[in-house]
Amino acid sequence: MARVLVVDDDPSLLRALRLGLGAAGHEVISAANGEDGLAQAVRSSPEVVVLDLGLPDIDGFTVCERLRGWNDVPIIVLSATRAEDRKVAALDGGADDYVTKPFGMAELEARIRAVLRHRRAAPDDQVPELMAVGPLSVDTVQHAAHLNGSPLELTSKEFDVLAFLATHAGKVCTHQMILTAVWGNSYTNEAQYLHAYVHRLRQKLGDESGLLLRTAPGIGYILSTDPSVS
């Protein structure tokens, strides 16, 4: 069970979540706007944040960005839109999961369990601090990547995808493996997210032909270890 901070301006939804999550054994703290949500995050040290994007003062993207400036608490975003660009923006902004309204209480509880498992089980000590793969270098401590010595401007999730592939360079990483490692168990069937991120990574790597970040059709992706690829 976890201490859950819910940030949403809908009184009915707040009441429902307090009752539903409370009945499941969670301690629920609520806030009706973004600034109060940030203040509650400081005061109560939640283990999970459930965050609406459409808040009356500052939007959920801003709340997420400001939280990530000092806290790595798992964030589950709530939104009334299914638009893929909004989902990608939320995940790029530091969210761990994205739930579309309306949703069932059982689904939200499962998502909370999933982000907690993912956070607690993250094998950070098994990931090398510095990896060199062909023209690429990936520094997991500094959260930085370079191509032929030049820094790459990557979002947090783009870096996470690249770092996972670098950790398993030369091997086929299935869609499910990458999605589970980067987004968590609830995203194992969301391959469209991964395709979008790989497309953007290839653009930033100057690898539109897919020689460095190769596709294993119908299976996943491989980060090539061929030293001639640059």
PDB file of C-alpha atoms in Angstrom:
ATOM      1  CA  MET A   1       0.000   0.000   0.000  1.00  0.00           C
ATOM      2  CA  ALA A   2       1.218   3.497  -0.726  1.00  0.00           C
ATOM      3  CA  ARG A   3       0.832   7.171   0.142  1.00  0.00           C
ATOM      4  CA  VAL A   4      -0.851   8.585  -2.974  1.00  0.00           C
ATOM      5  CA  LEU A   5      -1.111  12.284  -3.815  1.00  0.00           C
ATOM      6  CA  VAL A   6      -4.028  12.981  -6.190  1.00  0.00           C
ATOM      7  CA  VAL A   7      -3.982  16.360  -7.983  1.00  0.00           C
ATOM      8  CA  ASP A   8      -7.265  17.074  -9.788  1.00  0.00           C
ATOM      9  CA  ASP A   9      -9.772  19.951  -9.839  1.00  0.00           C
ATOM     10  CA  ASP A  10     -12.845  17.718 -10.164  1.00  0.00           C
ATOM     11  CA  PRO A  11     -14.381  17.395  -6.648  1.00  0.00           C
ATOM     12  CA  SER A  12     -16.385  14.311  -7.626  1.00  0.00           C
ATOM     13  CA  LEU A  13     -13.315  12.527  -8.952  1.00  0.00           C
ATOM     14  CA  LEU A  14     -11.270  13.494  -5.895  1.00  0.00           C
ATOM     15  CA  ARG A  15     -13.973  12.094  -3.636  1.00  0.00           C
ATOM     16  CA  ALA A  16     -14.204   8.881  -5.669  1.00  0.00           C
ATOM     17  CA  LEU A  17     -10.436   8.386  -5.601  1.00  0.00           C
ATOM     18  CA  ARG A  18     -10.235   9.052  -1.868  1.00  0.00           C
ATOM     19  CA  LEU A  19     -12.899   6.417  -1.274  1.00  0.00           C
ATOM     20  CA  GLY A  20     -11.695   3.883  -3.849  1.00  0.00           C
ATOM     21  CA  LEU A  21      -7.960   4.074  -3.163  1.00  0.00           C
ATOM     22  CA  GLY A  22      -8.584   4.390   0.555  1.00  0.00           C
ATOM     23  CA  ALA A  23     -10.665   1.191   0.503  1.00  0.00           C
ATOM     24  CA  ALA A  24      -7.704  -0.536  -1.162  1.00  0.00           C
ATOM     25  CA  GLY A  25      -5.532   0.461   1.776  1.00  0.00           C
ATOM     26  CA  HIS A  26      -3.758   3.473   0.289  1.00  0.00           C
ATOM     27  CA  GLU A  27      -3.275   6.712   2.199  1.00  0.00           C
ATOM     28  CA  VAL A  28      -4.735   9.407  -0.062  1.00  0.00           C
ATOM     29  CA  ILE A  29      -3.762  13.083  -0.016  1.00  0.00           C
ATOM     30  CA  SER A  30      -5.548  15.415  -2.422  1.00  0.00           C
ATOM     31  CA  ALA A  31      -5.007  18.808  -4.023  1.00  0.00           C
ATOM     32  CA  ALA A  32      -7.369  20.753  -6.307  1.00  0.00           C
ATOM     33  CA  ASN A  33      -4.742  22.725  -8.258  1.00  0.00           C
ATOM     34  CA  GLY A  34      -1.139  22.511  -9.349  1.00  0.00           C
ATOM     35  CA  GLU A  35       0.455  24.861  -6.841  1.00  0.00           C
ATOM     36  CA  ASP A  36      -1.258  23.110  -3.936  1.00  0.00           C
ATOM     37  CA  GLY A  37      -0.212  19.772  -5.408  1.00  0.00           C
ATOM     38  CA  LEU A  38       3.435  20.843  -5.429  1.00  0.00           C
ATOM     39  CA  ALA A  39       3.146  22.092  -1.846  1.00  0.00           C
ATOM     40  CA  GLN A  40       1.539  18.795  -0.776  1.00  0.00           C
ATOM     41  CA  ALA A  41       4.353  16.887  -2.485  1.00  0.00           C
ATOM     42  CA  VAL A  42       6.860  18.745  -0.287  1.00  0.00           C
ATOM     43  CA  ARG A  43       4.854  18.272   2.910  1.00  0.00           C
ATOM     44  CA  SER A  44       3.670  14.685   2.554  1.00  0.00           C
ATOM     45  CA  SER A  45       6.451  12.934   0.549  1.00  0.00           C
ATOM     46  CA  PRO A  46       4.047  10.773  -1.518  1.00  0.00           C
ATOM     47  CA  GLU A  47       5.119   7.446  -2.976  1.00  0.00           C
ATOM     48  CA  VAL A  48       2.941   7.953  -6.080  1.00  0.00           C
ATOM     49  CA  VAL A  49       1.423  11.080  -7.664  1.00  0.00           C
ATOM     50  CA  VAL A  50      -1.794  10.837  -9.708  1.00  0.00           C
ATOM     51  CA  LEU A  51      -1.853  14.047 -11.751  1.00  0.00           C
ATOM     52  CA  ASP A  52      -4.538  15.588 -13.952  1.00  0.00           C
ATOM     53  CA  LEU A  53      -3.246  17.562 -16.947  1.00  0.00           C
ATOM     54  CA  GLY A  54      -6.113  20.078 -17.017  1.00  0.00           C
ATOM     55  CA  LEU A  55      -5.656  22.078 -13.821  1.00  0.00           C
ATOM     56  CA  PRO A  56      -7.059  25.581 -13.175  1.00  0.00           C
ATOM     57  CA  ASP A  57      -3.789  27.378 -12.362  1.00  0.00           C
ATOM     58  CA  ILE A  58      -0.731  25.690 -13.878  1.00  0.00           C
ATOM     59  CA  ASP A  59      -1.170  22.696 -16.157  1.00  0.00           C
ATOM     60  CA  GLY A  60      -0.110  19.172 -15.344  1.00  0.00           C
ATOM     61  CA  PHE A  61       2.880  19.333 -17.698  1.00  0.00           C
ATOM     62  CA  THR A  62       4.301  22.208 -15.617  1.00  0.00           C
ATOM     63  CA  VAL A  63       3.598  20.391 -12.350  1.00  0.00           C
ATOM     64  CA  CYS A  64       5.355  17.298 -13.696  1.00  0.00           C
ATOM     65  CA  GLU A  65       8.365  19.319 -14.861  1.00  0.00           C
ATOM     66  CA  ARG A  66       8.698  21.122 -11.527  1.00  0.00           C
ATOM     67  CA  LEU A  67       8.327  17.900  -9.556  1.00  0.00           C
ATOM     68  CA  ARG A  68      11.029  16.254 -11.632  1.00  0.00           C
ATOM     69  CA  GLY A  69      13.380  19.100 -10.742  1.00  0.00           C
ATOM     70  CA  TRP A  70      13.782  17.679  -7.229  1.00  0.00           C
ATOM     71  CA  ASN A  71      11.802  14.441  -6.891  1.00  0.00           C
ATOM     72  CA  ASP A  72      11.754  11.091  -8.710  1.00  0.00           C
ATOM     73  CA  VAL A  73       8.370   9.974  -7.310  1.00  0.00           C
ATOM     74  CA  PRO A  74       6.381   7.896  -9.839  1.00  0.00           C
ATOM     75  CA  ILE A  75       3.809  10.083 -11.638  1.00  0.00           C
ATOM     76  CA  ILE A  76       0.654   8.723 -13.273  1.00  0.00           C
ATOM     77  CA  VAL A  77      -0.940  11.327 -15.546  1.00  0.00           C
ATOM     78  CA  LEU A  78      -4.710  11.537 -16.005  1.00  0.00           C
ATOM     79  CA  SER A  79      -6.123  13.061 -19.170  1.00  0.00           C
ATOM     80  CA  ALA A  80      -9.399  13.224 -21.055  1.00  0.00           C
ATOM     81  CA  THR A  81      -7.606  12.980 -24.407  1.00  0.00           C
ATOM     82  CA  ARG A  82      -6.193   9.921 -26.147  1.00  0.00           C
ATOM     83  CA  ALA A  83      -4.050  12.004 -28.537  1.00  0.00           C
ATOM     84  CA  GLU A  84      -0.674  10.327 -28.980  1.00  0.00           C
ATOM     85  CA  ASP A  85       1.247  13.623 -28.982  1.00  0.00           C
ATOM     86  CA  ARG A  86      -0.151  14.472 -25.533  1.00  0.00           C
ATOM     87  CA  LYS A  87       0.866  11.051 -24.230  1.00  0.00           C
ATOM     88  CA  VAL A  88       4.366  11.391 -25.657  1.00  0.00           C
ATOM     89  CA  ALA A  89       4.699  14.921 -24.223  1.00  0.00           C
ATOM     90  CA  ALA A  90       3.639  13.724 -20.762  1.00  0.00           C
ATOM     91  CA  LEU A  91       6.050  10.787 -20.814  1.00  0.00           C
ATOM     92  CA  ASP A  92       8.851  12.991 -22.126  1.00  0.00           C
ATOM     93  CA  GLY A  93       8.089  15.448 -19.338  1.00  0.00           C
ATOM     94  CA  GLY A  94       8.815  12.842 -16.699  1.00  0.00           C
ATOM     95  CA  ALA A  95       5.540  10.961 -16.227  1.00  0.00           C
ATOM     96  CA  ASP A  96       5.782   7.206 -15.650  1.00  0.00           C
ATOM     97  CA  ASP A  97       2.326   6.286 -16.935  1.00  0.00           C
ATOM     98  CA  TYR A  98      -0.690   7.813 -18.675  1.00  0.00           C
ATOM     99  CA  VAL A  99      -4.326   6.934 -17.969  1.00  0.00           C
ATOM    100  CA  THR A 100      -7.193   8.185 -20.110  1.00  0.00           C
ATOM    101  CA  LYS A 101     -10.474   9.311 -18.524  1.00  0.00           C
ATOM    102  CA  PRO A 102     -12.878   7.717 -17.910  1.00  0.00           C
ATOM    103  CA  PHE A 103     -11.095   4.827 -16.212  1.00  0.00           C
ATOM    104  CA  GLY A 104     -11.969   2.099 -13.738  1.00  0.00           C
ATOM    105  CA  MET A 105     -10.692   2.059 -10.175  1.00  0.00           C
ATOM    106  CA  ALA A 106      -9.258  -1.430 -10.677  1.00  0.00           C
ATOM    107  CA  GLU A 107      -7.220  -0.170 -13.642  1.00  0.00           C
ATOM    108  CA  LEU A 108      -5.812   2.767 -11.677  1.00  0.00           C
ATOM    109  CA  GLU A 109      -4.929   0.520  -8.733  1.00  0.00           C
ATOM    110  CA  ALA A 110      -3.126  -1.835 -11.131  1.00  0.00           C
ATOM    111  CA  ARG A 111      -1.203   1.091 -12.622  1.00  0.00           C
ATOM    112  CA  ILE A 112      -0.174   2.250  -9.142  1.00  0.00           C
ATOM    113  CA  ARG A 113       1.066  -1.243  -8.294  1.00  0.00           C
ATOM    114  CA  ALA A 114       2.949  -1.405 -11.593  1.00  0.00           C
ATOM    115  CA  VAL A 115       4.834   1.889 -11.198  1.00  0.00           C
ATOM    116  CA  LEU A 116       5.739   0.978  -7.627  1.00  0.00           C
ATOM    117  CA  ARG A 117       7.045  -2.441  -8.696  1.00  0.00           C
ATOM    118  CA  HIS A 118       8.964  -0.906 -11.574  1.00  0.00           C
ATOM    119  CA  ARG A 119      10.555   1.738  -9.362  1.00  0.00           C
ATOM    120  CA  ARG A 120      11.474  -0.679  -6.576  1.00  0.00           C
ATOM    121  CA  ALA A 121      12.801  -3.346  -8.936  1.00  0.00           C
ATOM    122  CA  ALA A 122      14.800  -1.047 -11.238  1.00  0.00           C
ATOM    123  CA  PRO A 123      18.215  -2.754 -11.521  1.00  0.00           C
ATOM    124  CA  ASP A 124      20.233   0.484 -11.530  1.00  0.00           C
ATOM    125  CA  ASP A 125      23.279  -1.227 -10.042  1.00  0.00           C
ATOM    126  CA  GLN A 126      23.451  -3.608 -13.023  1.00  0.00           C
ATOM    127  CA  VAL A 127      23.714  -0.869 -15.679  1.00  0.00           C
ATOM    128  CA  PRO A 128      27.272   0.180 -16.627  1.00  0.00           C
ATOM    129  CA  GLU A 129      28.052   3.816 -15.891  1.00  0.00           C
ATOM    130  CA  LEU A 130      29.748   4.464 -19.237  1.00  0.00           C
ATOM    131  CA  MET A 131      29.166   2.528 -22.453  1.00  0.00           C
ATOM    132  CA  ALA A 132      30.837   2.902 -25.844  1.00  0.00           C
ATOM    133  CA  VAL A 133      29.024   1.407 -28.844  1.00  0.00           C
ATOM    134  CA  GLY A 134      30.580   2.226 -32.207  1.00  0.00           C
ATOM    135  CA  PRO A 135      30.401   6.027 -32.598  1.00  0.00           C
ATOM    136  CA  LEU A 136      28.178   6.333 -29.533  1.00  0.00           C
ATOM    137  CA  SER A 137      29.053   6.878 -25.886  1.00  0.00           C
ATOM    138  CA  VAL A 138      26.361   6.701 -23.214  1.00  0.00           C
ATOM    139  CA  ASP A 139      26.952   7.957 -19.679  1.00  0.00           C
ATOM    140  CA  THR A 140      24.211   6.725 -17.331  1.00  0.00           C
ATOM    141  CA  VAL A 141      25.521   8.745 -14.374  1.00  0.00           C
ATOM    142  CA  GLN A 142      25.536  12.100 -16.169  1.00  0.00           C
ATOM    143  CA  HIS A 143      22.487  11.079 -18.222  1.00  0.00           C
ATOM    144  CA  ALA A 144      24.337  12.151 -21.364  1.00  0.00           C
ATOM    145  CA  ALA A 145      25.065  10.648 -24.775  1.00  0.00           C
ATOM    146  CA  HIS A 146      27.567  11.629 -27.460  1.00  0.00           C
ATOM    147  CA  LEU A 147      27.847  10.737 -31.139  1.00  0.00           C
ATOM    148  CA  ASN A 148      31.388  10.957 -32.536  1.00  0.00           C
ATOM    149  CA  GLY A 149      32.229  13.175 -29.566  1.00  0.00           C
ATOM    150  CA  SER A 150      29.353  15.613 -30.086  1.00  0.00           C
ATOM    151  CA  PRO A 151      26.603  15.786 -27.434  1.00  0.00           C
ATOM    152  CA  LEU A 152      23.133  14.566 -28.335  1.00  0.00           C
ATOM    153  CA  GLU A 153      20.112  16.540 -27.163  1.00  0.00           C
ATOM    154  CA  LEU A 154      17.784  13.804 -25.944  1.00  0.00           C
ATOM    155  CA  THR A 155      14.639  13.844 -23.864  1.00  0.00           C
ATOM    156  CA  SER A 156      14.606  11.721 -20.719  1.00  0.00           C
ATOM    157  CA  LYS A 157      12.713   8.852 -22.368  1.00  0.00           C
ATOM    158  CA  GLU A 158      14.818   8.992 -25.539  1.00  0.00           C
ATOM    159  CA  PHE A 159      17.914   8.633 -23.379  1.00  0.00           C
ATOM    160  CA  ASP A 160      16.364   5.738 -21.454  1.00  0.00           C
ATOM    161  CA  VAL A 161      15.593   3.881 -24.692  1.00  0.00           C
ATOM    162  CA  LEU A 162      19.100   4.475 -26.038  1.00  0.00           C
ATOM    163  CA  ALA A 163      20.712   3.460 -22.736  1.00  0.00           C
ATOM    164  CA  PHE A 164      18.738   0.212 -22.629  1.00  0.00           C
ATOM    165  CA  LEU A 165      19.761  -0.641 -26.191  1.00  0.00           C
ATOM    166  CA  ALA A 166      23.385   0.257 -25.416  1.00  0.00           C
ATOM    167  CA  THR A 167      23.328  -2.017 -22.360  1.00  0.00           C
ATOM    168  CA  HIS A 168      22.359  -4.876 -24.697  1.00  0.00           C
ATOM    169  CA  ALA A 169      24.297  -3.697 -27.770  1.00  0.00           C
ATOM    170  CA  GLY A 170      24.515  -6.208 -30.581  1.00  0.00           C
ATOM    171  CA  LYS A 171      21.550  -8.179 -29.253  1.00  0.00           C
ATOM    172  CA  VAL A 172      17.921  -8.130 -30.332  1.00  0.00           C
ATOM    173  CA  CYS A 173      15.811  -6.253 -27.785  1.00  0.00           C
ATOM    174  CA  THR A 174      12.153  -7.087 -28.220  1.00  0.00           C
ATOM    175  CA  HIS A 175       9.467  -4.418 -28.160  1.00  0.00           C
ATOM    176  CA  GLN A 176       8.192  -5.857 -24.878  1.00  0.00           C
ATOM    177  CA  MET A 177      11.640  -5.830 -23.251  1.00  0.00           C
ATOM    178  CA  ILE A 178      12.221  -2.160 -24.092  1.00  0.00           C
ATOM    179  CA  LEU A 179       8.720  -1.038 -23.153  1.00  0.00           C
ATOM    180  CA  THR A 180       8.866  -2.852 -19.814  1.00  0.00           C
ATOM    181  CA  ALA A 181      12.312  -1.471 -18.957  1.00  0.00           C
ATOM    182  CA  VAL A 182      11.561   2.144 -19.934  1.00  0.00           C
ATOM    183  CA  TRP A 183       7.824   2.569 -19.308  1.00  0.00           C
ATOM    184  CA  GLY A 184       6.834  -0.332 -17.075  1.00  0.00           C
ATOM    185  CA  ASN A 185       4.635  -3.419 -17.320  1.00  0.00           C
ATOM    186  CA  SER A 186       1.470  -1.515 -18.218  1.00  0.00           C
ATOM    187  CA  TYR A 187       2.998  -0.462 -21.563  1.00  0.00           C
ATOM    188  CA  THR A 188       3.999  -3.850 -22.936  1.00  0.00           C
ATOM    189  CA  ASN A 189       1.399  -3.632 -25.729  1.00  0.00           C
ATOM    190  CA  GLU A 190       2.024   0.024 -26.635  1.00  0.00           C
ATOM    191  CA  ALA A 191       4.538  -0.536 -29.438  1.00  0.00           C
ATOM    192  CA  GLN A 192       3.457   2.669 -31.211  1.00  0.00           C
ATOM    193  CA  TYR A 193       5.165   4.697 -28.454  1.00  0.00           C
ATOM    194  CA  LEU A 194       8.401   2.846 -29.032  1.00  0.00           C
ATOM    195  CA  HIS A 195       8.224   3.278 -32.813  1.00  0.00           C
ATOM    196  CA  ALA A 196       7.785   7.036 -32.356  1.00  0.00           C
ATOM    197  CA  TYR A 197      10.772   7.281 -30.022  1.00  0.00           C
ATOM    198  CA  VAL A 198      13.009   5.177 -32.259  1.00  0.00           C
ATOM    199  CA  HIS A 199      12.076   7.377 -35.236  1.00  0.00           C
ATOM    200  CA  ARG A 200      13.100  10.477 -33.289  1.00  0.00           C
ATOM    201  CA  LEU A 201      16.294   8.830 -32.047  1.00  0.00           C
ATOM    202  CA  ARG A 202      17.289   7.958 -35.597  1.00  0.00           C
ATOM    203  CA  GLN A 203      16.751  11.562 -36.672  1.00  0.00           C
ATOM    204  CA  LYS A 204      18.987  12.815 -33.871  1.00  0.00           C
ATOM    205  CA  LEU A 205      21.596  10.159 -34.632  1.00  0.00           C
ATOM    206  CA  GLY A 206      21.535  10.971 -38.370  1.00  0.00           C
ATOM    207  CA  ASP A 207      20.597   7.333 -38.868  1.00  0.00           C
ATOM    208  CA  GLU A 208      17.416   7.557 -40.957  1.00  0.00           C
ATOM    209  CA  SER A 209      18.492   4.431 -42.885  1.00  0.00           C
ATOM    210  CA  GLY A 210      18.624   2.415 -39.666  1.00  0.00           C
ATOM    211  CA  LEU A 211      22.218   1.186 -39.937  1.00  0.00           C
ATOM    212  CA  LEU A 212      23.131   2.031 -36.346  1.00  0.00           C
ATOM    213  CA  LEU A 213      19.758   1.513 -34.676  1.00  0.00           C
ATOM    214  CA  ARG A 214      18.574  -1.470 -36.682  1.00  0.00           C
ATOM    215  CA  THR A 215      15.078  -2.946 -36.906  1.00  0.00           C
ATOM    216  CA  ALA A 216      14.406  -6.632 -36.295  1.00  0.00           C
ATOM    217  CA  PRO A 217      11.107  -6.826 -38.256  1.00  0.00           C
ATOM    218  CA  GLY A 218       8.184  -7.784 -36.068  1.00  0.00           C
ATOM    219  CA  ILE A 219      10.469  -8.347 -33.085  1.00  0.00           C
ATOM    220  CA  GLY A 220      12.286  -5.247 -31.877  1.00  0.00           C
ATOM    221  CA  TYR A 221      15.520  -3.297 -32.317  1.00  0.00           C
ATOM    222  CA  ILE A 222      19.296  -3.810 -32.230  1.00  0.00           C
ATOM    223  CA  LEU A 223      21.969  -1.205 -31.518  1.00  0.00           C
ATOM    224  CA  SER A 224      24.739  -2.193 -33.926  1.00  0.00           C
ATOM    225  CA  THR A 225      28.259  -2.784 -32.644  1.00  0.00           C
ATOM    226  CA  ASP A 226      29.755  -2.591 -36.141  1.00  0.00           C
ATOM    227  CA  PRO A 227      32.675  -0.115 -35.843  1.00  0.00           C
ATOM    228  CA  SER A 228      32.277   0.900 -39.515  1.00  0.00           C
ATOM    229  CA  VAL A 229      28.835   2.410 -38.833  1.00  0.00           C
ATOM    230  CA  SER A 230      29.169   6.125 -38.092  1.00  0.00           C
TER     231      SER A 230
END
